[in-house]
Amino acid sequence: MAHIDMDEDGTIETVRQRARVSGHVHNAQVMLVAAGIAAFSIVAVASAMLTTIL
C-alpha cells in the first residue's frame, strides 16, 4: 500500500524553489572545488620554482 502525503508543502512552486536553491548550492560547491584546485596549482608551481632557485 502506498503512502500518499497530502501536505501543502508539495506545491509545484515549492518544488521549483527547492530545485533552484539546490542548483545554486551545487554551483557554489563546484566553484569552491575549482578555486581550491587553482590555489593548489599556484602553490605547487611556486614551490617548484623555489626549489630550482635554491
Tab-separated table of C-alpha atoms in Angstrom:
chain	number	residue	atom	x	y	z
A	1	MET	CA	0.000	0.000	0.000
A	2	ALA	CA	1.367	3.428	-0.951
A	3	HIS	CA	1.648	6.281	1.491
A	4	ILE	CA	0.329	9.479	-0.078
A	5	ASP	CA	1.443	12.701	1.596
A	6	MET	CA	-1.262	15.328	1.355
A	7	ASP	CA	0.652	18.236	2.920
A	8	GLU	CA	0.625	21.620	1.211
A	9	ASP	CA	4.462	21.690	1.135
A	10	GLY	CA	4.434	19.712	-2.094
A	11	THR	CA	3.185	22.503	-4.335
A	12	ILE	CA	4.938	22.960	-7.648
A	13	GLU	CA	6.248	26.386	-6.635
A	14	THR	CA	7.881	24.950	-3.525
A	15	VAL	CA	9.435	22.140	-5.530
A	16	ARG	CA	10.758	24.596	-8.100
A	17	GLN	CA	12.214	26.849	-5.398
A	18	ARG	CA	13.948	23.923	-3.687
A	19	ALA	CA	15.367	22.753	-7.020
A	20	ARG	CA	16.621	26.248	-7.787
A	21	VAL	CA	18.301	26.575	-4.376
A	22	SER	CA	19.805	23.124	-4.742
A	23	GLY	CA	21.207	24.101	-8.136
A	24	HIS	CA	22.777	27.250	-6.695
A	25	VAL	CA	24.362	25.284	-3.859
A	26	HIS	CA	25.770	22.760	-6.330
A	27	ASN	CA	27.234	25.548	-8.492
A	28	ALA	CA	28.840	27.119	-5.424
A	29	GLN	CA	30.386	23.783	-4.450
A	30	VAL	CA	31.786	23.289	-7.950
A	31	MET	CA	33.291	26.784	-7.907
A	32	LEU	CA	34.864	26.160	-4.496
A	33	VAL	CA	36.467	22.942	-5.728
A	34	ALA	CA	37.774	24.721	-8.831
A	35	ALA	CA	39.195	27.541	-6.691
A	36	GLY	CA	40.876	25.012	-4.410
A	37	ILE	CA	42.479	23.222	-7.341
A	38	ALA	CA	43.674	26.544	-8.781
A	39	ALA	CA	45.163	27.587	-5.431
A	40	PHE	CA	46.896	24.232	-5.057
A	41	SER	CA	48.307	24.562	-8.568
A	42	ILE	CA	49.670	28.037	-7.849
A	43	VAL	CA	51.346	26.816	-4.667
A	44	ALA	CA	52.784	23.803	-6.487
A	45	VAL	CA	54.254	25.956	-9.273
A	46	ALA	CA	55.670	28.441	-6.755
A	47	SER	CA	57.291	25.663	-4.730
A	48	ALA	CA	58.764	24.117	-7.876
A	49	MET	CA	60.251	27.476	-8.864
A	50	LEU	CA	61.690	27.991	-5.380
A	51	THR	CA	63.330	24.574	-5.370
A	52	THR	CA	65.043	25.301	-8.689
A	53	ILE	CA	66.311	28.675	-7.419
A	54	LEU	CA	67.655	27.297	-4.145
